[in-house]
């Protein structure tokens, strides 16, 4: 999203390049983590298609799928953390306003967010 809003938040060419490098690495890591997640979920589904798994197998498969999902989420959130030191406070503030994370979060749902979930998470009526 930073690169989409580069002009509005005044990213320098160096910032754009550094953020693009983070994005490229995040994408590669996310694809790998996503493939592990899908494989873990498919393994869980297969266990039920073959026959009901025993409790120990079920626990292992669910934990593997949960860990794979957590790894995928971590890839995304780590990219956010890596970008913060590259930005000025003013850029972070402007980004927050443009994405709908500050001022009144209930006034508008940022593009790319599920409206119902956004309103629920932000306590909107």
PDB file of C-alpha atoms in Angstrom:
ATOM      1  CA  UNK A   1       0.000   0.000   0.000  1.00  0.00           C
ATOM      2  CA  UNK A   2       2.920   2.331   0.619  1.00  0.00           C
ATOM      3  CA  UNK A   3       3.979   2.090  -3.000  1.00  0.00           C
ATOM      4  CA  UNK A   4       0.402   2.722  -4.158  1.00  0.00           C
ATOM      5  CA  UNK A   5       0.376   5.916  -2.060  1.00  0.00           C
ATOM      6  CA  UNK A   6       3.983   6.919  -2.807  1.00  0.00           C
ATOM      7  CA  UNK A   7       3.089  10.309  -4.285  1.00  0.00           C
ATOM      8  CA  UNK A   8       0.510  11.165  -1.625  1.00  0.00           C
ATOM      9  CA  UNK A   9       2.882  10.459   1.250  1.00  0.00           C
ATOM     10  CA  UNK A  10       5.948  11.851  -0.497  1.00  0.00           C
ATOM     11  CA  UNK A  11       8.188   8.815  -0.740  1.00  0.00           C
ATOM     12  CA  UNK A  12      11.673   9.544  -2.005  1.00  0.00           C
ATOM     13  CA  UNK A  13      13.207   7.413  -4.735  1.00  0.00           C
ATOM     14  CA  UNK A  14      15.404   5.711  -2.129  1.00  0.00           C
ATOM     15  CA  UNK A  15      12.374   4.937   0.041  1.00  0.00           C
ATOM     16  CA  UNK A  16      10.532   3.522  -2.957  1.00  0.00           C
ATOM     17  CA  UNK A  17      13.481   1.284  -3.824  1.00  0.00           C
ATOM     18  CA  UNK A  18      13.897   0.062  -0.249  1.00  0.00           C
ATOM     19  CA  UNK A  19      10.169  -0.602   0.133  1.00  0.00           C
ATOM     20  CA  UNK A  20      10.053  -2.392  -3.221  1.00  0.00           C
ATOM     21  CA  UNK A  21      12.882  -4.671  -2.049  1.00  0.00           C
ATOM     22  CA  UNK A  22      10.894  -5.478   1.098  1.00  0.00           C
ATOM     23  CA  UNK A  23       7.798  -6.135  -1.036  1.00  0.00           C
ATOM     24  CA  UNK A  24       9.665  -8.482  -3.379  1.00  0.00           C
ATOM     25  CA  UNK A  25      11.083 -10.476  -0.457  1.00  0.00           C
ATOM     26  CA  UNK A  26       7.700 -10.531   1.280  1.00  0.00           C
ATOM     27  CA  UNK A  27       6.047 -11.838  -1.875  1.00  0.00           C
ATOM     28  CA  UNK A  28       8.565 -14.670  -2.237  1.00  0.00           C
ATOM     29  CA  UNK A  29       8.275 -15.571   1.441  1.00  0.00           C
ATOM     30  CA  UNK A  30       4.465 -15.331   1.323  1.00  0.00           C
ATOM     31  CA  UNK A  31       4.245 -17.659  -1.661  1.00  0.00           C
ATOM     32  CA  UNK A  32       6.377 -20.259   0.114  1.00  0.00           C
ATOM     33  CA  UNK A  33       4.447 -19.872   3.380  1.00  0.00           C
ATOM     34  CA  UNK A  34       1.139 -19.947   1.514  1.00  0.00           C
ATOM     35  CA  UNK A  35       2.073 -23.163  -0.233  1.00  0.00           C
ATOM     36  CA  UNK A  36       2.912 -24.745   3.152  1.00  0.00           C
ATOM     37  CA  UNK A  37      -0.424 -23.545   4.535  1.00  0.00           C
ATOM     38  CA  UNK A  38      -2.400 -24.941   1.606  1.00  0.00           C
ATOM     39  CA  UNK A  39      -0.529 -28.256   1.838  1.00  0.00           C
ATOM     40  CA  UNK A  40      -1.229 -28.478   5.578  1.00  0.00           C
ATOM     41  CA  UNK A  41      -4.937 -27.788   5.052  1.00  0.00           C
ATOM     42  CA  UNK A  42      -5.055 -30.338   2.241  1.00  0.00           C
ATOM     43  CA  UNK A  43      -3.416 -32.878   4.554  1.00  0.00           C
ATOM     44  CA  UNK A  44      -6.072 -32.198   7.163  1.00  0.00           C
ATOM     45  CA  UNK A  45      -8.859 -32.570   4.598  1.00  0.00           C
ATOM     46  CA  UNK A  46      -7.318 -35.791   3.272  1.00  0.00           C
ATOM     47  CA  UNK A  47      -7.198 -37.270   6.768  1.00  0.00           C
ATOM     48  CA  UNK A  48     -10.977 -36.888   7.043  1.00  0.00           C
ATOM     49  CA  UNK A  49     -11.640 -38.142   3.529  1.00  0.00           C
ATOM     50  CA  UNK A  50      -9.684 -41.334   4.175  1.00  0.00           C
ATOM     51  CA  UNK A  51     -11.230 -42.010   7.569  1.00  0.00           C
ATOM     52  CA  UNK A  52     -11.589 -40.111  10.781  1.00  0.00           C
ATOM     53  CA  UNK A  53      -8.068 -39.519  12.116  1.00  0.00           C
ATOM     54  CA  UNK A  54      -7.222 -40.520  15.657  1.00  0.00           C
ATOM     55  CA  UNK A  55      -6.976 -37.745  18.246  1.00  0.00           C
ATOM     56  CA  UNK A  56      -3.169 -37.595  18.122  1.00  0.00           C
ATOM     57  CA  UNK A  57      -3.077 -37.322  14.322  1.00  0.00           C
ATOM     58  CA  UNK A  58      -5.837 -34.739  14.327  1.00  0.00           C
ATOM     59  CA  UNK A  59      -3.980 -32.622  16.869  1.00  0.00           C
ATOM     60  CA  UNK A  60      -0.759 -32.829  14.864  1.00  0.00           C
ATOM     61  CA  UNK A  61      -2.460 -31.901  11.594  1.00  0.00           C
ATOM     62  CA  UNK A  62      -4.374 -28.992  13.118  1.00  0.00           C
ATOM     63  CA  UNK A  63      -1.218 -27.673  14.791  1.00  0.00           C
ATOM     64  CA  UNK A  64       0.712 -27.936  11.530  1.00  0.00           C
ATOM     65  CA  UNK A  65      -2.002 -26.026   9.677  1.00  0.00           C
ATOM     66  CA  UNK A  66      -2.173 -23.411  12.435  1.00  0.00           C
ATOM     67  CA  UNK A  67       1.589 -22.938  12.438  1.00  0.00           C
ATOM     68  CA  UNK A  68       1.623 -22.628   8.659  1.00  0.00           C
ATOM     69  CA  UNK A  69      -1.112 -19.977   8.814  1.00  0.00           C
ATOM     70  CA  UNK A  70       0.778 -18.141  11.542  1.00  0.00           C
ATOM     71  CA  UNK A  71       3.945 -18.206   9.421  1.00  0.00           C
ATOM     72  CA  UNK A  72       2.044 -16.684   6.513  1.00  0.00           C
ATOM     73  CA  UNK A  73       0.643 -13.920   8.711  1.00  0.00           C
ATOM     74  CA  UNK A  74       4.080 -13.306  10.188  1.00  0.00           C
ATOM     75  CA  UNK A  75       5.569 -12.757   6.728  1.00  0.00           C
ATOM     76  CA  UNK A  76       3.047  -9.991   6.064  1.00  0.00           C
ATOM     77  CA  UNK A  77       3.327  -8.311   9.446  1.00  0.00           C
ATOM     78  CA  UNK A  78       7.131  -8.455   9.441  1.00  0.00           C
ATOM     79  CA  UNK A  79       7.119  -6.513   6.174  1.00  0.00           C
ATOM     80  CA  UNK A  80       5.146  -3.785   7.935  1.00  0.00           C
ATOM     81  CA  UNK A  81       7.747  -3.639  10.699  1.00  0.00           C
ATOM     82  CA  UNK A  82      10.605  -3.450   8.212  1.00  0.00           C
ATOM     83  CA  UNK A  83       9.066  -0.450   6.460  1.00  0.00           C
ATOM     84  CA  UNK A  84       8.450   1.686   9.551  1.00  0.00           C
ATOM     85  CA  UNK A  85      12.072   2.786  10.051  1.00  0.00           C
ATOM     86  CA  UNK A  86      12.179   3.920   6.421  1.00  0.00           C
ATOM     87  CA  UNK A  87       9.407   6.489   6.930  1.00  0.00           C
ATOM     88  CA  UNK A  88       9.229   9.820   8.671  1.00  0.00           C
ATOM     89  CA  UNK A  89       6.603  10.406  11.348  1.00  0.00           C
ATOM     90  CA  UNK A  90       4.777  12.712   8.945  1.00  0.00           C
ATOM     91  CA  UNK A  91       4.677   9.978   6.296  1.00  0.00           C
ATOM     92  CA  UNK A  92       3.360   7.428   8.784  1.00  0.00           C
ATOM     93  CA  UNK A  93       0.691   9.874   9.886  1.00  0.00           C
ATOM     94  CA  UNK A  94      -0.335  10.690   6.301  1.00  0.00           C
ATOM     95  CA  UNK A  95      -0.431   6.986   5.429  1.00  0.00           C
ATOM     96  CA  UNK A  96      -2.679   6.321   8.415  1.00  0.00           C
ATOM     97  CA  UNK A  97      -5.109   9.008   7.317  1.00  0.00           C
ATOM     98  CA  UNK A  98      -5.135   7.846   3.697  1.00  0.00           C
ATOM     99  CA  UNK A  99      -5.719   4.213   4.702  1.00  0.00           C
ATOM    100  CA  UNK A 100      -8.460   5.140   7.162  1.00  0.00           C
ATOM    101  CA  UNK A 101      -6.522   4.120  10.288  1.00  0.00           C
ATOM    102  CA  UNK A 102      -6.733   7.459  12.045  1.00  0.00           C
ATOM    103  CA  UNK A 103      -9.231  10.234  12.561  1.00  0.00           C
ATOM    104  CA  UNK A 104     -12.591   8.429  12.678  1.00  0.00           C
ATOM    105  CA  UNK A 105     -12.085   4.822  11.521  1.00  0.00           C
ATOM    106  CA  UNK A 106     -15.858   4.427  11.252  1.00  0.00           C
ATOM    107  CA  UNK A 107     -16.224   7.243   8.720  1.00  0.00           C
ATOM    108  CA  UNK A 108     -14.949   5.178   5.789  1.00  0.00           C
ATOM    109  CA  UNK A 109     -13.772   1.640   5.163  1.00  0.00           C
ATOM    110  CA  UNK A 110     -10.346   1.588   3.503  1.00  0.00           C
ATOM    111  CA  UNK A 111     -10.116  -0.053   0.111  1.00  0.00           C
ATOM    112  CA  UNK A 112      -9.230  -3.710   0.326  1.00  0.00           C
ATOM    113  CA  UNK A 113     -10.893  -4.303   3.709  1.00  0.00           C
ATOM    114  CA  UNK A 114     -14.071  -6.260   4.291  1.00  0.00           C
ATOM    115  CA  UNK A 115     -16.583  -3.568   5.381  1.00  0.00           C
ATOM    116  CA  UNK A 116     -18.377  -5.722   7.950  1.00  0.00           C
ATOM    117  CA  UNK A 117     -15.151  -6.967   9.498  1.00  0.00           C
ATOM    118  CA  UNK A 118     -13.614  -3.442   9.504  1.00  0.00           C
ATOM    119  CA  UNK A 119     -16.645  -2.001  11.294  1.00  0.00           C
ATOM    120  CA  UNK A 120     -16.655  -4.878  13.786  1.00  0.00           C
ATOM    121  CA  UNK A 121     -12.948  -4.551  14.591  1.00  0.00           C
ATOM    122  CA  UNK A 122     -13.213  -0.792  15.006  1.00  0.00           C
ATOM    123  CA  UNK A 123     -16.346  -0.842  17.153  1.00  0.00           C
ATOM    124  CA  UNK A 124     -18.474   0.978  14.592  1.00  0.00           C
ATOM    125  CA  UNK A 125     -22.256   0.792  14.930  1.00  0.00           C
TER     126      UNK A 125
END
